mmCIF file with all atom_site columns, C-alpha atoms in Angstrom:
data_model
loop_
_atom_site.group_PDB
_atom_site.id
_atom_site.type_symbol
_atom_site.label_atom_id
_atom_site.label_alt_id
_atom_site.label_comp_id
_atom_site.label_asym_id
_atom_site.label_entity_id
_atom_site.label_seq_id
_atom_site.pdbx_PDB_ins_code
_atom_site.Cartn_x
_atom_site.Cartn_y
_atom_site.Cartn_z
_atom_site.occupancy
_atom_site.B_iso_or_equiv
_atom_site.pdbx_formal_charge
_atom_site.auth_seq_id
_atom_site.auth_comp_id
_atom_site.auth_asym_id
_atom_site.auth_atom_id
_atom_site.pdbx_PDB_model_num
ATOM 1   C CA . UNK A 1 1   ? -16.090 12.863  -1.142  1.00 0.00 ? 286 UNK A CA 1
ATOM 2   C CA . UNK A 1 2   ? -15.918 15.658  1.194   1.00 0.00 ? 287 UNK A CA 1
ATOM 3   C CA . UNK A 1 3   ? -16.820 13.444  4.256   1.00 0.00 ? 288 UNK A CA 1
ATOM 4   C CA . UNK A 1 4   ? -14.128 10.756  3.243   1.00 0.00 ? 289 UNK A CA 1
ATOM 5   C CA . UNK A 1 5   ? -11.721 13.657  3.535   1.00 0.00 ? 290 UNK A CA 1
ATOM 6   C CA . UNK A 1 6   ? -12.583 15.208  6.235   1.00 0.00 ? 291 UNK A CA 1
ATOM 7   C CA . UNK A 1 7   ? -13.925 12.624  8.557   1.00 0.00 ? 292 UNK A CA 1
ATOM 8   C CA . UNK A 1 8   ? -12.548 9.521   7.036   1.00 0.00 ? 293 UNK A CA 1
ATOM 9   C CA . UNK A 1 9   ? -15.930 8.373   6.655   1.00 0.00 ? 294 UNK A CA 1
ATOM 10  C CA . UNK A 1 10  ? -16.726 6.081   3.753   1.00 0.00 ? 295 UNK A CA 1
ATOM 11  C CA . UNK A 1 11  ? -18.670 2.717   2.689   1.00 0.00 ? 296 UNK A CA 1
ATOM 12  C CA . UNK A 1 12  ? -18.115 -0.596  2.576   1.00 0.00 ? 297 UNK A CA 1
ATOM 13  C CA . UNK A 1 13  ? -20.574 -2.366  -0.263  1.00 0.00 ? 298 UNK A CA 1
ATOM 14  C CA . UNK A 1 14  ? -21.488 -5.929  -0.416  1.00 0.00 ? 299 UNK A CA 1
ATOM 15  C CA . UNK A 1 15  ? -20.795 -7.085  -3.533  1.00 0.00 ? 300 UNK A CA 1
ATOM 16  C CA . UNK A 1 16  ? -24.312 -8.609  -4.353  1.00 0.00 ? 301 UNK A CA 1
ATOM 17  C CA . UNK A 1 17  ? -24.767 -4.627  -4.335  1.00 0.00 ? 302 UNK A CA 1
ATOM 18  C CA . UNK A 1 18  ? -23.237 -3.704  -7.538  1.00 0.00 ? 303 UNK A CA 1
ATOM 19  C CA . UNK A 1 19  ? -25.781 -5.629  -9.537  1.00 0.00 ? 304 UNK A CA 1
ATOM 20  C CA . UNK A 1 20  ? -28.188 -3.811  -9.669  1.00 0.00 ? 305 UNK A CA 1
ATOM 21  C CA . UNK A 1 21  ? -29.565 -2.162  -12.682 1.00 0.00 ? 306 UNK A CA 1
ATOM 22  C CA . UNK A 1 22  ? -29.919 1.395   -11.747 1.00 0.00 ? 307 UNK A CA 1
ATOM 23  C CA . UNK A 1 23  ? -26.205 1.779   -11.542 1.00 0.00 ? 308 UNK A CA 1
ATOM 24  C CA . UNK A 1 24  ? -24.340 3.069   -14.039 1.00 0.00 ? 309 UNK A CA 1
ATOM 25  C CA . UNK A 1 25  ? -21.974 1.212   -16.120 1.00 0.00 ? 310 UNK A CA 1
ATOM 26  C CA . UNK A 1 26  ? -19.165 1.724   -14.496 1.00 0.00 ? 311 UNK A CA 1
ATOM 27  C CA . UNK A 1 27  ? -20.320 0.713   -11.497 1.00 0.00 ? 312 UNK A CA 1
ATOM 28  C CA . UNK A 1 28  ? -23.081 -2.141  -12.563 1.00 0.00 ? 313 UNK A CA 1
ATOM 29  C CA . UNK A 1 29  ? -21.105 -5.411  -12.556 1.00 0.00 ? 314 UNK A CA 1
ATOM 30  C CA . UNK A 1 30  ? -21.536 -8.981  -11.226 1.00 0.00 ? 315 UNK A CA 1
ATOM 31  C CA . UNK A 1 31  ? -19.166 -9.207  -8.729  1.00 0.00 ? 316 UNK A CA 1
ATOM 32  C CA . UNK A 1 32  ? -19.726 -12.527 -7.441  1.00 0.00 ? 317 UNK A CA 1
ATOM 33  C CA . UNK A 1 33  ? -18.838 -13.962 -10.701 1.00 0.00 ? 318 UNK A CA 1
ATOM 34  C CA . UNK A 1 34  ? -16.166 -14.488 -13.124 1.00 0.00 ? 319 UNK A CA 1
ATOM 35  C CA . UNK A 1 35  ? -17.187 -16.665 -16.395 1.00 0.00 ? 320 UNK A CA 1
ATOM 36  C CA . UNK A 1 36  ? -13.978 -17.676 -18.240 1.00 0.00 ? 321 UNK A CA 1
ATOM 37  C CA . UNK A 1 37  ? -13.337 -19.694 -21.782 1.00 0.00 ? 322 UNK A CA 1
ATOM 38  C CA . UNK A 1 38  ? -10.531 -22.235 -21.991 1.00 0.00 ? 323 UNK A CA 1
ATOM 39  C CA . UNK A 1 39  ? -9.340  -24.486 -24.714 1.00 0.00 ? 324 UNK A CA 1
ATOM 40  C CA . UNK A 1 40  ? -8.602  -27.741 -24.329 1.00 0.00 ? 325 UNK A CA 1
ATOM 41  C CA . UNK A 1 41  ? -6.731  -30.533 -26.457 1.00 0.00 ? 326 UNK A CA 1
ATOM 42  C CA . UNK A 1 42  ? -7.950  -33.764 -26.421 1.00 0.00 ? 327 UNK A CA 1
ATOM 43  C CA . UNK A 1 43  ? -6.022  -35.067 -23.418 1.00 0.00 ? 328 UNK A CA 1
ATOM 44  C CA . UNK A 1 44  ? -7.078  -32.378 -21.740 1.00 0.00 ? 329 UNK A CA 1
ATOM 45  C CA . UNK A 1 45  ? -10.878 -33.041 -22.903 1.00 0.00 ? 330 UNK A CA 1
ATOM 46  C CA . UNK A 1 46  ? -10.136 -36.465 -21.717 1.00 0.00 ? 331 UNK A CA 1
ATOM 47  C CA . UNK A 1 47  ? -9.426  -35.545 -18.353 1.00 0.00 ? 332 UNK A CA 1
ATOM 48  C CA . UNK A 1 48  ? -12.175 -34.085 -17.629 1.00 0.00 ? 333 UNK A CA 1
ATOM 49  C CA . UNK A 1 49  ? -15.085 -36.116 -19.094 1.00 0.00 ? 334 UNK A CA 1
ATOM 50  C CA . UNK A 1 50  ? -16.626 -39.418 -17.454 1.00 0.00 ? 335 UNK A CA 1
ATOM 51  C CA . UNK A 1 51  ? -15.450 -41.955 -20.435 1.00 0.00 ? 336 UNK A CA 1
ATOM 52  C CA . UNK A 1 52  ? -12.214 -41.070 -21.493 1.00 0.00 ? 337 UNK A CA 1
ATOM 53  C CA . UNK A 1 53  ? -12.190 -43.881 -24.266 1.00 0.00 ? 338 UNK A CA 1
ATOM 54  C CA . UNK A 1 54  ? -15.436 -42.041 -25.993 1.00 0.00 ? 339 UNK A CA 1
ATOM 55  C CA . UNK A 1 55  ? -12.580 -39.097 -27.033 1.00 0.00 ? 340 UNK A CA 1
ATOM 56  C CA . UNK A 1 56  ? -12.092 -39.486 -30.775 1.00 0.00 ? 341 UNK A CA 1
ATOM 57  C CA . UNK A 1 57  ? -8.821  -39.601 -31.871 1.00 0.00 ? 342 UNK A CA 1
ATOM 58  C CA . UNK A 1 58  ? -7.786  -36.351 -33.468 1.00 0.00 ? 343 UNK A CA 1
ATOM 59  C CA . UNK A 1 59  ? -10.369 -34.247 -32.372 1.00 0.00 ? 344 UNK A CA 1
ATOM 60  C CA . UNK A 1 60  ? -9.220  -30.451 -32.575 1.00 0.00 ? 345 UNK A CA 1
ATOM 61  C CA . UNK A 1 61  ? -8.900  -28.464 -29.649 1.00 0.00 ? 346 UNK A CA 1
ATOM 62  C CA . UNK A 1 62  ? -12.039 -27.662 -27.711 1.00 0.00 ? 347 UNK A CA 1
ATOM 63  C CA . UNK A 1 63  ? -13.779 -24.143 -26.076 1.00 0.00 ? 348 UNK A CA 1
ATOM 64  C CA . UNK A 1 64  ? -15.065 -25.059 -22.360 1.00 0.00 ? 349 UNK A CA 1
ATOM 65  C CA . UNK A 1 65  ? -16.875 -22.048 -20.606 1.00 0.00 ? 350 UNK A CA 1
ATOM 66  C CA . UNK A 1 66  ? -16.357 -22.233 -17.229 1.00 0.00 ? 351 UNK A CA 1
ATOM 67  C CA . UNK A 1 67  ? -18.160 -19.616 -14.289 1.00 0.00 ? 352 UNK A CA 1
ATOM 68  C CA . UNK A 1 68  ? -15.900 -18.893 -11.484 1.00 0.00 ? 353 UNK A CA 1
ATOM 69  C CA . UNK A 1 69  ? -18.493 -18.130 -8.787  1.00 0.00 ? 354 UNK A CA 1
ATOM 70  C CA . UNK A 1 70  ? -17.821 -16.773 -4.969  1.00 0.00 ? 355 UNK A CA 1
ATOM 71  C CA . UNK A 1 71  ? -19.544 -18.546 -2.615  1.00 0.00 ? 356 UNK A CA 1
ATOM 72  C CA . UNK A 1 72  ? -21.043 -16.335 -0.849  1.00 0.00 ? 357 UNK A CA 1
ATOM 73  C CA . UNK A 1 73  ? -21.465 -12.630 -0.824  1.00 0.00 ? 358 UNK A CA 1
ATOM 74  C CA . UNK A 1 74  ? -18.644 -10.349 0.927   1.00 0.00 ? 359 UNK A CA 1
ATOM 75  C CA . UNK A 1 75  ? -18.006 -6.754  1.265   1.00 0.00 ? 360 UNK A CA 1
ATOM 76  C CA . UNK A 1 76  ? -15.996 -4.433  -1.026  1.00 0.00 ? 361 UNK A CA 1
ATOM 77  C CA . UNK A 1 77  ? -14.162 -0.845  -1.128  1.00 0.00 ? 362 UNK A CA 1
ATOM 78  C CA . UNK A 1 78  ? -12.281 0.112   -4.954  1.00 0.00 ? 363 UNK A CA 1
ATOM 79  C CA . UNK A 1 79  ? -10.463 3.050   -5.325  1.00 0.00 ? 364 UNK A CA 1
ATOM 80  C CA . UNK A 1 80  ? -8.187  3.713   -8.454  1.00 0.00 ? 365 UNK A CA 1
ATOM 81  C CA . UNK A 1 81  ? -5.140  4.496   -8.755  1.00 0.00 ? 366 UNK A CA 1
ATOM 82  C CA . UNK A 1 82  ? -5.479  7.084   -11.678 1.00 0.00 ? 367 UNK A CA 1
ATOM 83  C CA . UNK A 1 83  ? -6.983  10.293  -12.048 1.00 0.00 ? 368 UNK A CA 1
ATOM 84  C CA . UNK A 1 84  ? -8.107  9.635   -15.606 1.00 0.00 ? 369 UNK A CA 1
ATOM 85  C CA . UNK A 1 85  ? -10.778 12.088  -16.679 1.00 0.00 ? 370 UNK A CA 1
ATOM 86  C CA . UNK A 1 86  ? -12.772 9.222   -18.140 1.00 0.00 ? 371 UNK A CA 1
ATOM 87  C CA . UNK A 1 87  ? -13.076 7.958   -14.968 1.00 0.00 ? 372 UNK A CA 1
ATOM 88  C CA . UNK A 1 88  ? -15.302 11.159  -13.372 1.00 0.00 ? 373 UNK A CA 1
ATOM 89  C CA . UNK A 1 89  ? -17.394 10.503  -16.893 1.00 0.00 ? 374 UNK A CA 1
ATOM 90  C CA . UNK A 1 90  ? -17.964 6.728   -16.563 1.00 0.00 ? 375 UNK A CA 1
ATOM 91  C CA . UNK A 1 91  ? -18.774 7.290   -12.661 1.00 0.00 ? 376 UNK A CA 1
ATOM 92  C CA . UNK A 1 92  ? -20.869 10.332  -12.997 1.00 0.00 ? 377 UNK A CA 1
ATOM 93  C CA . UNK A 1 93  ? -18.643 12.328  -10.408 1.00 0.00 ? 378 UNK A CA 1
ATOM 94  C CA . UNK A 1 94  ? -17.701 15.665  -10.101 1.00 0.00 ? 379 UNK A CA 1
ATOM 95  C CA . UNK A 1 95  ? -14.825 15.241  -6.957  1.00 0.00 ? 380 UNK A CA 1
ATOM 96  C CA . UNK A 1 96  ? -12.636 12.465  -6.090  1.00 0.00 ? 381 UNK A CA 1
ATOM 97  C CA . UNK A 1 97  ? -10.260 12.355  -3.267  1.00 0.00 ? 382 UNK A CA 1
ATOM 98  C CA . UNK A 1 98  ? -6.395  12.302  -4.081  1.00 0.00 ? 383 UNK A CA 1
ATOM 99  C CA . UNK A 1 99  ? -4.895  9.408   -1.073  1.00 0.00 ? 384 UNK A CA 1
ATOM 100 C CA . UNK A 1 100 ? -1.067  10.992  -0.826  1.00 0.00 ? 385 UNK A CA 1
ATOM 101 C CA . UNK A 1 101 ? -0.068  8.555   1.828   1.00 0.00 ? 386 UNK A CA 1
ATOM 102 C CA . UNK A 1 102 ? -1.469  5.048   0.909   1.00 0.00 ? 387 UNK A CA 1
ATOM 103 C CA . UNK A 1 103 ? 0.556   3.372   3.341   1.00 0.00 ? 388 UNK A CA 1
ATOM 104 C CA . UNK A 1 104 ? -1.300  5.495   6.087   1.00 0.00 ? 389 UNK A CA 1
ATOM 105 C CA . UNK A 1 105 ? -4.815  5.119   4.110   1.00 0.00 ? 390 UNK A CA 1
ATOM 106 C CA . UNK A 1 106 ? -4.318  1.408   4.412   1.00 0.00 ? 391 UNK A CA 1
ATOM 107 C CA . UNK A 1 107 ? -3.282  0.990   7.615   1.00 0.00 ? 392 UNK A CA 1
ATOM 108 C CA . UNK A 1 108 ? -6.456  3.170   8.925   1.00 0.00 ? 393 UNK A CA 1
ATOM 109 C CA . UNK A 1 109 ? -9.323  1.435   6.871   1.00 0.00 ? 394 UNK A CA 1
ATOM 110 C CA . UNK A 1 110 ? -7.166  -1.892  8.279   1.00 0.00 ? 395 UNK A CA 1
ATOM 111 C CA . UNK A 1 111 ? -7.621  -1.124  12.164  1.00 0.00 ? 396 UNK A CA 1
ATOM 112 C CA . UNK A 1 112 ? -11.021 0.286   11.389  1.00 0.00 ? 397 UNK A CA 1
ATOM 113 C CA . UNK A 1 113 ? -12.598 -2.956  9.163   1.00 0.00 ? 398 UNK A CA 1
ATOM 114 C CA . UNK A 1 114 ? -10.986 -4.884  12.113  1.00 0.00 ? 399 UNK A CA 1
ATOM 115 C CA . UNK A 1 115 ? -13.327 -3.432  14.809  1.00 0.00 ? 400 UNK A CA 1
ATOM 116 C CA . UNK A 1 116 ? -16.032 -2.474  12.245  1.00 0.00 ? 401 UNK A CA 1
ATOM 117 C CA . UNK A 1 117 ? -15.784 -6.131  10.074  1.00 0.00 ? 402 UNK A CA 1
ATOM 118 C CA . UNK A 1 118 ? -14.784 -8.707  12.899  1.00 0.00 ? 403 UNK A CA 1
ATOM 119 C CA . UNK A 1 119 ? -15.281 -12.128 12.006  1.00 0.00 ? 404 UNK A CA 1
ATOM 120 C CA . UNK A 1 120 ? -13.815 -11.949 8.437   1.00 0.00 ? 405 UNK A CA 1
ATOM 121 C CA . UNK A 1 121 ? -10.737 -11.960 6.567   1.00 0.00 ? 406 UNK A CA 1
ATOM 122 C CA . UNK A 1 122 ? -9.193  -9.066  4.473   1.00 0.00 ? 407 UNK A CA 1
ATOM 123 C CA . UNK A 1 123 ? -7.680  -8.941  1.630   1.00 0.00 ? 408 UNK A CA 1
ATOM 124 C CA . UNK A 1 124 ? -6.349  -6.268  -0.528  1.00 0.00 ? 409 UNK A CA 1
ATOM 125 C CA . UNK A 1 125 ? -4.476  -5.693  -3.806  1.00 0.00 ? 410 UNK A CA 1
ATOM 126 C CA . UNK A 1 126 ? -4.356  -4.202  -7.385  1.00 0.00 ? 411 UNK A CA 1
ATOM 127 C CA . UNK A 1 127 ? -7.303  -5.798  -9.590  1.00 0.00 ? 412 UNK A CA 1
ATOM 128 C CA . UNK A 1 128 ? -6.454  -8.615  -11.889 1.00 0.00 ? 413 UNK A CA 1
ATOM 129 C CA . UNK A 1 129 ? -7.593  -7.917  -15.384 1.00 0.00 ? 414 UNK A CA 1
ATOM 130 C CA . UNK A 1 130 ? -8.622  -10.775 -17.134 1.00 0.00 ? 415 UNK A CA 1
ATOM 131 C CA . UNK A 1 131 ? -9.612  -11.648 -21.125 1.00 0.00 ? 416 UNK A CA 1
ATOM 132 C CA . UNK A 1 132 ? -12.444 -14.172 -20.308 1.00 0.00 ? 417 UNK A CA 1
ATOM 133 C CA . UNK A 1 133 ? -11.886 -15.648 -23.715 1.00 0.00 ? 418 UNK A CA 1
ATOM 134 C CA . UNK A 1 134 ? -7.866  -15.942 -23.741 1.00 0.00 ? 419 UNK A CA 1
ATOM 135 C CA . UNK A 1 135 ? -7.000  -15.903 -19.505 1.00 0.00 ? 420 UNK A CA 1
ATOM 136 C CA . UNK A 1 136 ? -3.511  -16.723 -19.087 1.00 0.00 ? 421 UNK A CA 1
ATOM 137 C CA . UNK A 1 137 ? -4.618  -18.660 -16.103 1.00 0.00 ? 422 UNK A CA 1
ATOM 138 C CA . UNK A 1 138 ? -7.237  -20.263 -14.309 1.00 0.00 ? 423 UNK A CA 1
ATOM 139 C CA . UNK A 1 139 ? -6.078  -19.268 -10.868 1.00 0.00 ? 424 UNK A CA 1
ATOM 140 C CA . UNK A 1 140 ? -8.850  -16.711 -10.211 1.00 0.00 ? 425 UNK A CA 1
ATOM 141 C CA . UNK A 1 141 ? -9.911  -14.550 -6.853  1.00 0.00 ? 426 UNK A CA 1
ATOM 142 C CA . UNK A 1 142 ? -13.321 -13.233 -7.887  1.00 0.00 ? 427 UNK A CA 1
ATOM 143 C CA . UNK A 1 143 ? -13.272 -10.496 -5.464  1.00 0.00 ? 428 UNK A CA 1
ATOM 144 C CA . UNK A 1 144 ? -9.940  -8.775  -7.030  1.00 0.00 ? 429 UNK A CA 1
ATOM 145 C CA . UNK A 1 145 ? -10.960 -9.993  -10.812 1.00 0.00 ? 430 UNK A CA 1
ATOM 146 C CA . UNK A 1 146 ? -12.385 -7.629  -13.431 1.00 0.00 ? 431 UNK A CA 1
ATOM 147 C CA . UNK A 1 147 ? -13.049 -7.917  -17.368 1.00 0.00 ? 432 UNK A CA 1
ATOM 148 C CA . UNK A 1 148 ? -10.194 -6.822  -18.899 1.00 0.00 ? 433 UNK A CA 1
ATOM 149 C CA . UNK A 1 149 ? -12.414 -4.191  -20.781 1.00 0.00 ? 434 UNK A CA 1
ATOM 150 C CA . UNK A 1 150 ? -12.063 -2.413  -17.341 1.00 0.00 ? 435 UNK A CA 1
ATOM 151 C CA . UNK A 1 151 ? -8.118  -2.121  -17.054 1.00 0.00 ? 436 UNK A CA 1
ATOM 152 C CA . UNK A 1 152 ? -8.098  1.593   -17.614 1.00 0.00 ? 437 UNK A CA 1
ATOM 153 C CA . UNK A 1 153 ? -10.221 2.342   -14.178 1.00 0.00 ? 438 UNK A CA 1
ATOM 154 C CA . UNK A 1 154 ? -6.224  0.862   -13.005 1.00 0.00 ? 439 UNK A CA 1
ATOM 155 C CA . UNK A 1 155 ? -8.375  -0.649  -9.419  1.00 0.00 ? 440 UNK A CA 1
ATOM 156 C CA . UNK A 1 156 ? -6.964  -1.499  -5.895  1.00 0.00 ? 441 UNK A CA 1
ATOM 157 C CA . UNK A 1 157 ? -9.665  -3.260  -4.096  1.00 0.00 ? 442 UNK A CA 1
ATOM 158 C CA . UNK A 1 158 ? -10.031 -4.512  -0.532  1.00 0.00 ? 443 UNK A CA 1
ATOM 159 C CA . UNK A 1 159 ? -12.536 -6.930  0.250   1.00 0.00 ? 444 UNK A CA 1
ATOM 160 C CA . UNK A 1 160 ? -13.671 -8.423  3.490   1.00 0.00 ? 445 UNK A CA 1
ATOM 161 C CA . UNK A 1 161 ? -14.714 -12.200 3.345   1.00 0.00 ? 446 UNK A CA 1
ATOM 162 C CA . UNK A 1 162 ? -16.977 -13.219 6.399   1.00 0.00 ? 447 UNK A CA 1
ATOM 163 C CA . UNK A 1 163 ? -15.548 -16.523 7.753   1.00 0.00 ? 448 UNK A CA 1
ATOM 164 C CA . UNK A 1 164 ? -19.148 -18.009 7.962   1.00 0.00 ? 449 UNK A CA 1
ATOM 165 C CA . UNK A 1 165 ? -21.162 -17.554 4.442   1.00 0.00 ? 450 UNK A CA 1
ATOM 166 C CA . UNK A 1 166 ? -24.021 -15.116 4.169   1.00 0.00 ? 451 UNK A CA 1
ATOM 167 C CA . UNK A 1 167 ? -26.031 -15.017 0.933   1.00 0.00 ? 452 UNK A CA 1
ATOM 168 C CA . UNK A 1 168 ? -26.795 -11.042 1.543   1.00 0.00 ? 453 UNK A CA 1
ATOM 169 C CA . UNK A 1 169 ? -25.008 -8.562  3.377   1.00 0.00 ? 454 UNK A CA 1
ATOM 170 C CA . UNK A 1 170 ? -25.930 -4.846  4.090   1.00 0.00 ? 455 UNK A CA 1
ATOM 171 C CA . UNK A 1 171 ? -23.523 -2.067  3.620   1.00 0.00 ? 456 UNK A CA 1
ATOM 172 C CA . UNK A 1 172 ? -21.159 -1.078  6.742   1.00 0.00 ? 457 UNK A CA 1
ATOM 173 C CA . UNK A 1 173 ? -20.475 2.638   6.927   1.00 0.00 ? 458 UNK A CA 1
ATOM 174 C CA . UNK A 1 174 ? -16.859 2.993   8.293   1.00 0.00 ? 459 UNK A CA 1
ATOM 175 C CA . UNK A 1 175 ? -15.414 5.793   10.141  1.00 0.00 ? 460 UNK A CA 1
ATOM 176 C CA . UNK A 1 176 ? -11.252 6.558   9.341   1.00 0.00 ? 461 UNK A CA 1
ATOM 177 C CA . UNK A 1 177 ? -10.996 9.793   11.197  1.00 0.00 ? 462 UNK A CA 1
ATOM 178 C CA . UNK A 1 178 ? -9.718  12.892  9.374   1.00 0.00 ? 463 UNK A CA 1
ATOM 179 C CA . UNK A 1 179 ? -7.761  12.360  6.081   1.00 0.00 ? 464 UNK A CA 1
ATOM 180 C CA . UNK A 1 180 ? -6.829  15.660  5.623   1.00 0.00 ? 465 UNK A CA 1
ATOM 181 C CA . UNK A 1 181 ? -3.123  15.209  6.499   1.00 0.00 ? 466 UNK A CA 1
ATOM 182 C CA . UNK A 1 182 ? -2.859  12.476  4.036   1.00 0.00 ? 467 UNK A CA 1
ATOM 183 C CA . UNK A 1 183 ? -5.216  13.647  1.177   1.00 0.00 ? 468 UNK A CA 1
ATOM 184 C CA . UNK A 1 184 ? -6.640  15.938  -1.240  1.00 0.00 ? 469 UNK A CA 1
ATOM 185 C CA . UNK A 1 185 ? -10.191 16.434  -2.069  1.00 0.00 ? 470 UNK A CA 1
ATOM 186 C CA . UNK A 1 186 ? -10.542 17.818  -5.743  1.00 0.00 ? 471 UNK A CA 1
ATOM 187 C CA . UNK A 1 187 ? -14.169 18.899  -6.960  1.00 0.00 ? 472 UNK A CA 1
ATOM 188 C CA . UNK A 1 188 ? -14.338 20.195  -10.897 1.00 0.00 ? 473 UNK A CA 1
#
């Protein structure tokens, strides 16, 4: 935390990253998938299987599990935008840096992904908290989706989405410049 403040220097993880098992909790989740339950009447049912005609009359309504997937890996940077205590619990952290200008924030990690990230697309916004078994919609982003179990971490994410698919990417390390004019660095 102390270099992000004072140099601006932070990391940019693929998401095929935050798989693995040694991570804590907080941190260990598949992020290049989304699995979702829907119910479906029967004229819904009957779009969607081969034989319409095969769809008993009166059937009730019906639970189809679908997994949203991402097709390829991509890189991601979440911050949170709380200072809940849980959160230096659940993360195992003992400092955090306070952003007091996001605006500013944004803008840097912006011009600096766009020399340090060429050749993808960014995107950026709150995280969309989702009840896999009641979703209020099946228009889903799985780079800025999370379980709604999560909805207390309160995420912003940015992601970077390489315009040609990779199936692995390494971490980029990403240089801001100082943040000390637009942050504070708290350590308990």
């Amino acid at each position: 935390m102390e270099a992000l403040h004072r140099t601006g220097s932070l990391r940019v993880q693929p998401a095929s990253f935050f798989r693995d098992e040694r991570h804590v909790g907080a941190i260990r989740d598949d992020e290049q998938s989304f699995p979702l339950s829907f119910a479906l009447s029967r004229e819904g049912v009957m779009k969607i299987v081969k034989n319409p005609k095969d769809v008993p009359p009166g059937i009730p309504d019906q639970r189809v599990d679908v997994q949203f997937q991402s097709p390829a890996d991509y890189w991601l940077y979440c911050l949170s935008n709380s200072v809940e205590p849980r959160l230096f619990v659940d993360f195992a952290a003992d400092a955090c840096v306070i952003i007091r200008n996001r605006e500013r924030f944004c803008r840097l990690l912006r011009e600096a992904s766009a020399r340090d990230l060429s050749g993808t697309i960014m995107r950026q916004g709150p995280a969309m908290y989702v009840d896999p078994l009641l979703p209020e919609s099946g228009d889903i982003f799985v780079p800025l989706c999370k379980h709604f179990r999560y909805a207390y971490q309160e995420e912003f994410r940015f992601c970077w989405l390489p315009l040609k698919p990779v199936r692995r990417l390494a971490h980029v390390d990403i240089l801001l410049g100082s943040l000390e004019q637009i942050s504070e660095l708290i350590t308990l």
